[in-house]
Coordinates of C-alpha atoms and ligand atoms in Angstrom, one line a residue:
X1348 CA -7.7 19.1 17.0
X1349 CA -6.0 19.3 20.4
X1350 CA -8.5 19.2 23.3
X1351 CA -7.5 20.9 26.3
X1352 CA -8.8 20.8 30.0
X1353 CA -7.4 20.9 33.3
X1354 CA -4.6 22.8 34.8
X1355 CA -1.3 23.3 33.0
X1356 CA 1.5 21.7 35.0
X1357 CA 4.8 23.7 35.8
X1358 CA 8.3 22.5 35.2
X1359 CA 10.0 19.7 37.3
X1360 CA 13.5 18.8 37.9
X1361 CA 15.0 15.6 36.3
X1362 CA 15.4 12.6 38.5
X1363 CA 13.1 12.8 41.2
X1364 CA 9.5 13.2 39.6
X1365 CA 6.6 15.2 40.8
X1366 CA 3.1 14.3 39.7
X1367 CA 1.2 17.5 38.5
X1368 CA -2.2 18.1 37.1
X1369 CA -1.9 17.8 33.5
X1370 CA -4.1 18.4 30.3
X1371 CA -5.7 15.7 28.0
X1372 CA -4.2 16.2 24.5
X1373 CA -6.1 14.0 22.6
X1374 CA -3.5 13.7 19.6
X1375 CA -0.9 12.4 22.0
X1376 CA -3.0 10.3 24.2
X1377 CA -4.4 8.4 21.2
X1378 CA -1.1 7.6 19.6
X1379 CA -0.1 3.7 19.9
X1380 CA 3.2 3.5 21.3
X1381 CA 5.8 1.1 22.7
X1382 CA 6.1 1.1 26.5
X1383 CA 9.9 0.6 25.7
X1384 CA 10.7 -1.8 28.2
X1385 CA 13.1 -2.9 25.2
X1386 CA 14.7 -0.8 22.5
X1387 CA 14.0 -2.0 19.6
X1388 CA 10.4 -3.3 21.2
X1389 CA 9.8 -7.2 21.2
X1390 CA 7.5 -7.0 18.1
X1391 CA 10.3 -6.2 15.9
X1392 CA 12.4 -9.3 16.7
X1393 CA 12.7 -11.9 14.0
X1394 CA 14.0 -15.3 13.1
X1395 CA 17.5 -13.9 12.1
X1396 CA 18.5 -14.5 15.6
X1397 CA 18.3 -18.2 16.6
X1398 CA 19.8 -20.6 19.1
X1399 CA 23.2 -20.5 17.5
X1400 CA 23.6 -16.6 17.8
X1401 CA 22.2 -17.0 21.4
X1402 CA 25.0 -19.8 21.9
X1403 CA 27.7 -17.4 20.8
X1404 CA 26.3 -14.6 22.8
X1405 CA 26.2 -16.6 25.8
X1406 CA 29.7 -17.8 25.2
X1407 CA 31.0 -14.1 24.8
X1408 CA 29.7 -13.1 28.2
X1409 CA 32.2 -11.6 30.4
X1410 CA 32.9 -14.0 33.2
X1411 CA 32.1 -11.4 35.8
X1412 CA 29.0 -10.0 34.2
X1413 CA 26.3 -10.0 36.4
X1414 CA 23.2 -11.9 35.6
X1415 CA 19.3 -11.4 36.2
X1416 CA 17.5 -14.4 35.7
X1417 CA 13.9 -14.3 34.5
X1418 CA 11.6 -17.5 34.8
X1419 CA 8.1 -17.5 33.1
X1420 CA 5.4 -19.6 34.6
X1421 CA 2.8 -19.7 32.0
X1422 CA -0.1 -21.2 33.9
X1423 CA -3.2 -19.5 35.7
X1424 CA -6.2 -21.1 37.4
X1425 CA -8.7 -19.0 35.7
X1426 CA -8.1 -16.5 32.8
X1427 CA -8.9 -13.0 33.4
X1428 CA -10.3 -11.3 30.3
X1429 CA -8.2 -8.3 30.1
X1430 CA -5.1 -10.6 30.3
X1431 CA -2.4 -9.8 27.6
X1432 CA 0.2 -12.6 29.2
X1433 CA 1.7 -15.5 27.7
X1434 CA -0.6 -17.9 29.9
X1435 CA -3.1 -20.7 29.8
X1436 CA -5.4 -22.8 32.2
X1437 CA -3.8 -26.2 32.6
X1438 CA -6.4 -29.0 32.2
X1439 CA -4.4 -31.0 34.9
X1440 CA -1.7 -30.3 37.4
X1441 CA 0.9 -32.8 36.1
X1442 CA 1.2 -30.3 33.1
X1443 CA 2.6 -27.7 35.7
X1444 CA 4.9 -30.5 37.1
X1445 CA 6.1 -31.5 33.8
X1446 CA 6.9 -27.9 33.0
X1447 CA 8.9 -27.2 36.0
X1448 CA 11.1 -30.1 35.4
X1449 CA 11.6 -28.8 31.7
X1450 CA 12.5 -25.4 33.3
X1451 CA 15.3 -27.3 35.5
X1452 CA 16.5 -28.9 32.6
X1453 CA 16.7 -25.5 30.8
X1454 CA 18.7 -24.1 33.5
X1455 CA 21.1 -27.0 33.2
X1456 CA 21.4 -26.1 29.5
X1457 CA 22.3 -22.6 30.0
X1458 CA 24.6 -23.4 32.7
X1459 CA 26.5 -25.8 30.3
X1460 CA 26.8 -23.0 27.9
X1461 CA 28.1 -20.3 30.2
X1462 CA 29.6 -22.5 33.1
X1463 CA 28.3 -22.8 36.7
X1464 CA 28.6 -20.1 39.3
X1465 CA 28.0 -17.0 37.4
X1466 CA 27.2 -14.3 39.5
X1467 CA 23.2 -13.6 40.1
X1468 CA 22.2 -10.3 41.4
X1469 CA 18.5 -10.6 40.5
X1470 CA 15.7 -13.4 40.1
X1471 CA 12.3 -12.7 38.7
X1472 CA 9.3 -14.9 38.4
X1473 CA 6.7 -13.9 36.1
X1474 CA 3.9 -15.2 34.3
X1475 CA 1.0 -16.4 34.3
X1476 CA 0.8 -17.2 38.1
X1477 CA 4.2 -18.3 39.4
X1478 CA 2.4 -19.1 42.8
X1479 CA 0.4 -21.6 41.0
X1480 CA 3.5 -23.8 41.6
X1481 CA 3.1 -26.1 44.6
X1482 CA 5.9 -25.0 47.3
X1483 CA 7.8 -28.0 46.7
X1484 CA 8.1 -27.3 43.0
X1485 CA 9.1 -23.9 43.5
X1486 CA 11.8 -24.7 46.2
X1487 CA 13.3 -27.6 43.8
X1488 CA 13.5 -25.0 41.1
X1489 CA 14.9 -22.2 43.1
X1490 CA 17.2 -24.9 44.5
X1491 CA 18.2 -25.7 41.1
X1492 CA 18.9 -22.0 40.4
X1493 CA 21.2 -21.7 43.4
X1494 CA 23.1 -24.9 42.3
X1495 CA 24.0 -23.6 39.1
X1496 CA 24.5 -19.9 39.8
X1497 CA 26.1 -17.9 42.7
X1498 CA 23.6 -15.8 44.0
X1499 CA 25.3 -12.8 45.3
X1500 CA 24.3 -11.3 48.8
X1501 CA 21.6 -9.0 48.7
X1502 CA 20.4 -10.5 45.4
X1503 CA 16.6 -9.9 45.0
X1504 CA 14.4 -12.6 44.4
X1505 CA 11.1 -11.4 43.3
X1506 CA 7.9 -13.0 42.6
X1507 CA 4.6 -12.1 40.6
X1508 CA 1.7 -13.3 42.9
X1509 CA -2.0 -14.1 42.6
X1510 CA -3.6 -13.1 45.9
X1511 CA -6.3 -15.5 45.1
X1512 CA -4.6 -18.7 45.6
X1513 CA -2.0 -17.7 48.0
X1514 CA -2.4 -20.1 51.0
X1515 CA -0.5 -20.5 53.9
X1516 CA 1.7 -23.3 52.6
X1517 CA 2.7 -21.2 49.5
X1518 CA 3.8 -18.4 51.7
X1519 CA 6.1 -20.5 53.6
X1520 CA 7.5 -21.9 50.5
X1521 CA 8.2 -18.4 49.3
X1522 CA 9.8 -17.5 52.8
X1523 CA 12.0 -20.7 52.7
X1524 CA 13.1 -19.9 49.0
X1525 CA 14.4 -16.6 50.1
X1526 CA 11.8 -14.3 48.3
X1527 CA 12.7 -10.9 48.8
X1528 CA 9.8 -9.1 46.8
X1529 CA 6.3 -9.8 45.7
X1530 CA 4.0 -8.0 43.3
X1531 CA 0.4 -8.6 44.0
X1532 CA -2.2 -8.5 41.0
X1533 CA -4.8 -6.2 42.5
X1534 CA -6.1 -4.4 39.4
X1535 CA -9.4 -3.1 40.5
X1536 CA -11.3 -3.8 44.0
X1537 CA -14.9 -3.0 42.9
X1538 CA -17.0 -6.0 42.4
X1539 CA -18.9 -5.1 39.2
X1540 CA -15.5 -4.2 37.4
X1541 CA -14.1 -7.5 38.8
X1542 CA -17.0 -9.3 37.3
X1543 CA -16.6 -7.4 34.0
X1544 CA -12.9 -8.7 33.7
X1545 CA -13.5 -12.4 35.3
X1546 CA -11.2 -11.6 38.3
X1547 CA -13.3 -11.9 41.5
X1548 CA -11.1 -10.8 44.2
X1549 CA -12.2 -9.2 47.1
X1550 CA -10.4 -6.7 49.2
X1551 CA -10.1 -9.0 52.0
X1552 CA -8.2 -11.5 50.0
X1553 CA -5.7 -8.9 49.2
X1554 CA -5.3 -8.1 52.8
X1555 CA -5.0 -11.4 54.0
X1556 CA -1.8 -11.9 51.3
X1557 CA -0.2 -9.0 52.7
X1558 CA -0.8 -9.7 56.2
X1559 CA 0.6 -13.4 55.7
X1560 CA 3.5 -12.4 53.5
X1561 CA 4.7 -9.6 55.8
X1562 CA 4.2 -12.0 59.0
X1563 CA 6.5 -14.7 56.9
X1564 CA 9.2 -11.7 56.8
X1565 CA 8.2 -10.9 52.9
X1566 CA 7.9 -7.1 53.6
X1567 CA 8.8 -5.6 50.5
X1568 CA 5.3 -5.6 48.6
X1569 CA 4.3 -4.3 45.3
X1570 CA 0.6 -3.9 44.2
X1571 CA -0.3 -3.6 40.4
X1572 CA -3.4 -1.7 39.5
X1573 CA -5.2 -0.8 36.1
X1574 CA -7.0 1.6 34.6
X1575 CA -9.3 1.7 31.3
X1576 CA -11.1 -1.6 32.4
X1577 CA -14.7 -2.3 31.5
X1578 CA -17.2 -0.3 33.8
X1579 CA -14.3 1.2 35.6
X1580 CA -14.8 4.8 36.6
X1581 CA -12.4 7.6 38.4
X1582 CA -13.9 6.6 41.7
X1583 CA -13.2 3.0 41.2
X1584 CA -9.6 3.6 40.4
X1585 CA -9.1 6.3 43.3
X1586 CA -10.7 3.7 45.7
X1587 CA -8.5 0.8 44.6
X1588 CA -5.3 3.1 45.0
X1589 CA -6.5 4.3 48.4
X1590 CA -7.0 0.4 49.4
X1591 CA -3.5 -0.6 48.4
X1592 CA -1.8 2.5 50.2
X1593 CA -3.6 1.7 53.2
X1594 CA -2.4 -1.9 53.1
X1595 CA 1.2 -0.2 53.3
X1596 CA 2.7 -1.5 49.9
X1597 CA 5.9 0.0 49.1
X1598 CA 5.4 0.4 45.1
X1599 CA 2.4 0.9 43.1
X1600 CA 2.2 0.4 39.4
X1601 CA -0.7 1.6 37.4
X1602 CA -1.1 0.1 33.9
X1603 CA -3.4 1.2 31.3
X1604 CA -5.4 -1.8 29.7
X1605 CA -4.8 -2.7 26.0
X1606 CA -7.6 -3.9 24.4
X1607 CA -6.4 -5.9 21.2
X1608 CA -9.0 -8.7 20.9
X1609 CA -7.7 -9.5 17.4
X1610 CA -4.4 -10.3 19.1
X1611 CA -5.8 -11.9 22.5
X1612 CA -8.6 -13.9 22.1
X1613 CA -9.7 -13.7 25.7
X1614 CA -10.1 -10.3 25.5
X1615 CA -13.0 -10.8 23.2
X1616 CA -15.3 -11.8 26.2
X1617 CA -14.9 -8.2 27.3
X1618 CA -18.2 -5.9 26.5
X1619 CA -16.6 -3.0 24.5
X1620 CA -19.7 -0.9 25.1
X1621 CA -18.7 -0.3 28.5
X1622 CA -15.1 0.4 28.0
X1623 CA -13.9 4.0 29.1
X1624 CA -12.9 6.1 26.4
X1625 CA -9.6 7.7 25.9
X1626 CA -10.3 11.0 27.9
X1627 CA -12.0 8.9 30.7
X1628 CA -8.9 6.8 30.6
X1629 CA -6.8 9.8 31.2
X1630 CA -9.0 11.0 33.7
X1631 CA -8.5 7.6 35.6
X1632 CA -4.8 7.5 35.6
X1633 CA -4.7 10.9 37.0
X1634 CA -7.0 9.8 39.6
X1635 CA -4.8 7.1 40.9
X1636 CA -2.0 9.5 40.6
X1637 CA -3.6 12.3 42.8
X1638 CA -4.5 9.6 45.4
X1639 CA -0.9 8.2 45.5
X1640 CA 0.6 11.6 45.8
X1641 CA -1.6 12.5 48.8
X1642 CA -0.7 9.2 50.5
X1643 CA 2.9 10.2 50.0
X1644 CA 4.2 7.9 47.4
X1645 CA 6.7 9.5 44.7
X1646 CA 5.9 9.2 41.0
X1647 CA 8.4 7.0 39.3
X1648 CA 8.4 7.3 35.4
X1649 CA 5.4 7.2 33.4
X1650 CA 3.4 4.5 35.5
X1651 CA 5.0 3.7 38.7
X1652 CA 4.7 5.1 42.3
X1653 CA 7.1 4.4 45.4
X1654 CA 7.3 5.5 49.1
X1655 CA 10.3 8.1 49.2
X1656 CA 12.4 5.7 51.2
X1657 CA 12.0 2.7 48.9
X1658 CA 15.0 1.9 46.8
X1659 CA 13.1 2.7 43.3
X1660 CA 12.1 6.1 44.6
X1661 CA 15.7 6.6 45.6
X1662 CA 17.0 5.6 42.4
X1663 CA 14.8 8.0 40.7
X1664 CA 15.7 10.9 42.8
X1665 CA 19.4 10.5 42.3
X1666 CA 19.5 9.7 38.6
X1667 CA 20.0 5.6 39.0
X1668 CA 16.7 4.7 38.0
X1669 CA 17.0 2.0 34.9
X1670 CA 14.3 0.3 32.7
X1671 CA 14.1 -3.3 31.4
X1672 CA 11.6 -6.0 30.8
X1673 CA 10.7 -6.0 34.5
X1674 CA 9.8 -2.3 34.3
X1675 CA 11.5 0.2 36.2
X1676 CA 14.5 -1.1 38.3
X1677 CA 17.1 -0.1 40.5
X1678 CA 20.2 -1.9 39.7
X1679 CA 20.3 -3.7 36.4
X1680 CA 22.5 -6.7 35.9
X1681 CA 24.7 -6.8 33.0
X1682 CA 22.5 -9.5 31.3
X1683 CA 19.0 -11.0 31.6
X1684 CA 18.9 -14.7 31.0
X1685 CA 15.3 -15.8 30.4
X1686 CA 13.9 -19.4 31.3
X1687 CA 10.5 -20.9 30.1
X1688 CA 8.2 -20.5 27.2
X1689 CA 8.1 -16.7 25.7
X1690 CA 10.7 -15.4 28.1
X1691 CA 12.8 -12.8 26.9
X1692 CA 16.8 -12.5 27.5
X1693 CA 18.8 -9.5 27.1
X1694 CA 22.7 -9.5 26.7
X1695 CA 25.3 -7.0 25.3
X1696 CA 25.0 -8.2 21.7
X1697 CA 21.0 -8.1 21.7
X1698 CA 17.8 -9.8 22.7
X1699 CA 16.6 -13.2 22.5
X1700 CA 13.1 -14.8 22.9
X1701 CA 12.1 -18.4 23.7
X1702 CA 9.7 -20.2 21.6
X1703 CA 6.4 -19.1 23.0
X1704 CA 4.4 -22.2 22.1
X1705 CA 4.4 -24.6 25.1
X1706 CA 5.0 -28.0 23.5
X1707 CA 7.5 -26.6 21.0
X1708 CA 9.3 -25.0 23.7
X1709 CA 9.4 -28.3 25.7
X1710 CA 10.4 -30.4 22.7
X1711 CA 13.6 -28.2 22.0
X1712 CA 14.5 -28.3 25.8
X1713 CA 14.3 -31.9 25.8
X1714 CA 16.1 -32.2 22.7
X1715 CA 19.0 -30.4 24.5
X1716 CA 18.3 -27.3 22.3
X1717 CA 18.6 -23.7 23.3
X1718 CA 14.8 -23.2 22.6
X1719 CA 15.1 -19.7 20.8
X1720 CA 12.5 -18.4 18.5
X1721 CA 13.7 -15.1 17.5
X1722 CA 15.3 -11.8 19.0
X1723 CA 17.4 -8.6 17.4
X1724 CA 21.2 -7.9 17.2
X1725 CA 21.9 -4.5 18.3
X1726 CA 24.2 -1.9 16.4
X1727 CA 25.6 0.8 17.9
X1728 CA 23.1 3.2 16.9
X1729 CA 20.4 1.3 18.5
X1730 CA 22.1 1.2 21.7
X1731 CA 22.5 4.9 21.6
X1732 CA 18.9 5.3 20.9
X1733 CA 18.1 2.6 23.7
X1734 CA 20.0 4.7 26.3
X1735 CA 18.5 7.9 25.3
X1736 CA 14.9 6.4 25.5
X1737 CA 15.5 4.9 28.7
X1738 CA 16.9 8.3 30.0
X1739 CA 13.6 10.1 28.9
X1740 CA 11.4 7.4 30.7
X1741 CA 13.5 7.5 33.7
X1742 CA 14.5 11.1 34.0
X1743 CA 12.3 12.9 31.8
X1744 CA 15.3 14.8 30.5
X1745 CA 18.5 14.0 28.5
X1746 CA 21.5 15.6 27.3
X1747 CA 21.9 13.8 24.0
X1748 CA 25.3 15.3 23.5
X1749 CA 26.6 13.7 26.7
X1750 CA 24.9 10.3 25.9
X1751 CA 26.3 10.3 22.4
X1752 CA 29.6 11.1 23.5
X1753 CA 29.7 8.4 26.1
X1754 CA 28.5 5.9 23.4
X1755 CA 31.2 7.2 21.2
X1756 CA 28.5 8.1 18.4
X1757 CA 28.2 11.5 17.0
X1758 CA 25.0 13.4 18.4
X1759 CA 24.1 14.1 14.8
X1760 CA 22.6 10.6 14.5
X1761 CA 20.0 12.0 16.6
X1762 CA 19.1 15.1 14.7
X1763 CA 15.8 13.5 13.0
X1764 CA 14.4 13.5 16.5
X1765 CA 14.8 17.0 17.1
X1766 CA 12.5 17.7 14.2
X1767 CA 9.6 15.4 15.7
X1768 CA 10.5 16.8 19.1
X1769 CA 9.5 20.4 17.6
X1770 CA 6.0 19.9 17.4
X1771 CA 6.1 18.5 21.2
X1772 CA 7.7 21.9 21.9
X1773 CA 5.1 24.0 20.4
X1774 CA 2.6 22.2 22.4
X1775 CA 4.4 22.8 25.8
X1776 CA 5.5 19.2 26.4
X1777 CA 9.3 19.6 26.2
X1778 CA 11.8 22.4 26.6
X1779 CA 14.7 21.9 24.1
X1780 CA 17.8 23.5 24.7
X1781 CA 20.6 22.8 22.2
X1782 CA 21.1 19.1 22.7
X1783 CA 19.2 19.2 26.0
X1784 CA 15.7 17.9 26.5
X1785 CA 13.3 18.1 29.4
X1786 CA 9.9 17.1 29.7
X1787 CA 7.8 20.0 31.1
X1788 CA 5.3 19.3 33.6
X1789 CA 2.7 19.0 31.0
X1790 CA 4.8 16.5 29.3
X1791 CA 4.9 14.5 32.2
X1792 CA 1.9 12.5 31.2
X1793 CA 3.2 11.9 27.7
X1794 CA 6.7 10.6 28.4
X1795 CA 6.2 7.6 25.9
X1796 CA 5.4 10.1 23.1
X1797 CA 8.7 12.0 23.9
X1798 CA 10.6 8.8 23.9
X1799 CA 9.2 7.8 20.4
X1800 CA 10.5 10.7 18.7
X1801 CA 13.9 8.8 19.0
X1802 CA 12.5 5.8 17.4
X1803 CA 12.7 6.0 13.7
X1804 CA 10.8 3.0 12.9
X1805 CA 7.8 3.8 14.8
X1806 CA 6.0 5.3 11.8
X1807 CA 5.5 1.9 9.9
X1808 CA 4.5 0.1 13.4
X1809 CA 1.9 2.4 15.0
X1810 CA -1.0 -0.3 14.8
X1811 CA 1.0 -2.8 16.7
X1812 CA 1.3 -1.1 20.3
X1813 CA -0.8 0.1 22.9
X1814 CA -2.2 3.5 23.4
X1815 CA 0.1 6.2 25.1
X1816 CA -2.5 6.9 27.7
Ligands
SF4_1350 S1 -4.0 -11.3 34.7 FE1 -2.4 -12.5 35.5 S2 -3.9 -13.9 36.7 FE2 -5.0 -13.3 35.2 S3 -5.1 -14.7 33.5 FE3 -3.3 -13.0 33.0 S4 -1.5 -13.8 34.0 FE4 -3.3 -15.0 35.1

């Protein structure tokens, strides 16, 4: 049964999304759906793609293809109980040092396959906690990347930052390495919520990080918030959103906590009896969105917010927003090359994922092997579905006939999706006109449900994804 509360939204225009009140629709909010940072999603990768496939794909890259480099650092000082990332707490710092030297070796391996001097437009350090590296290690790693690749003028170098360990030396190291953007892990600023997730991080710690980074010249700052955490309420989420807005961050991402203790053992420490239910989660997401709207941020896609003059907001307003493993992005490269255990790469031919097991990844790099564990090759229909899903999640609207024509595919391939969308149309989430689909204001909250209509494999995979809201 559909539960309805709140005010129905109004129709919006594509590209530049405006947040509106919308209704809690239980049947859609409870659906387990991919976040579609790739299509097909990473849990459909298999061992049919291996080091040999990747070598062939790398060698087939157009020499002019622009690259985005993703570097994964799978270490943290303590484990947050909600964490869903590939990370671990090292028992000694020499493990981190050894990992960095293996990363440098992996950079050499890739450069040997594709040749040195390939153009790089974007570098992203994720984790884990990339800022766990001491400044010298970080600078040596960036130096190796700069030696083997040709960083283009204006290339973005982005780093995920844990404000808790960000001392002056690390800030100086980031600035010296040419870092242009940081994402601060904030999640929630309430002390009781922080205790319930094992992440004690007072507001002053975040504020000091922002001040220090800006003083060092790193002025493009994102903040990551979460809803759906244990003991969290709408008031907590709204207060955290107000706090990061007050700090003047450019972008805010608001992610829903995915509780999967059977998959992530650290989440078993969370007291399930104090987790908010689905309707409370929905209210929390709305609370963050309303605060950020009031503070002058534009809503981007289904979980991002940006100041109107930020490149992400400008891209959304002009139909140039894109989506990949880093979430919403402005200018995607032609290929993403991953480094480090569990990192994912995206090439025109398909996706690859490195060995997630730290020891096995290291052994394969030491042996001079490309440490690929799995992946998936794309066919033309996959590419068409990927493009359609991306446009839905970026623009909230898509002209299927135009996209299919550009892909050289018959639009009828997507006819099955129209049947699935009929139900969403009846519930007021989408407007359909021939081959054009547009999310209504009400459907704004359920973009993942709309996108999922184009994913024919989803019915058999539902239990393996996070809640839509
Ligand atoms: S949430 Fe971030 S800081 Fe916390 S354990 Fe996970 S990767 Fe580390």
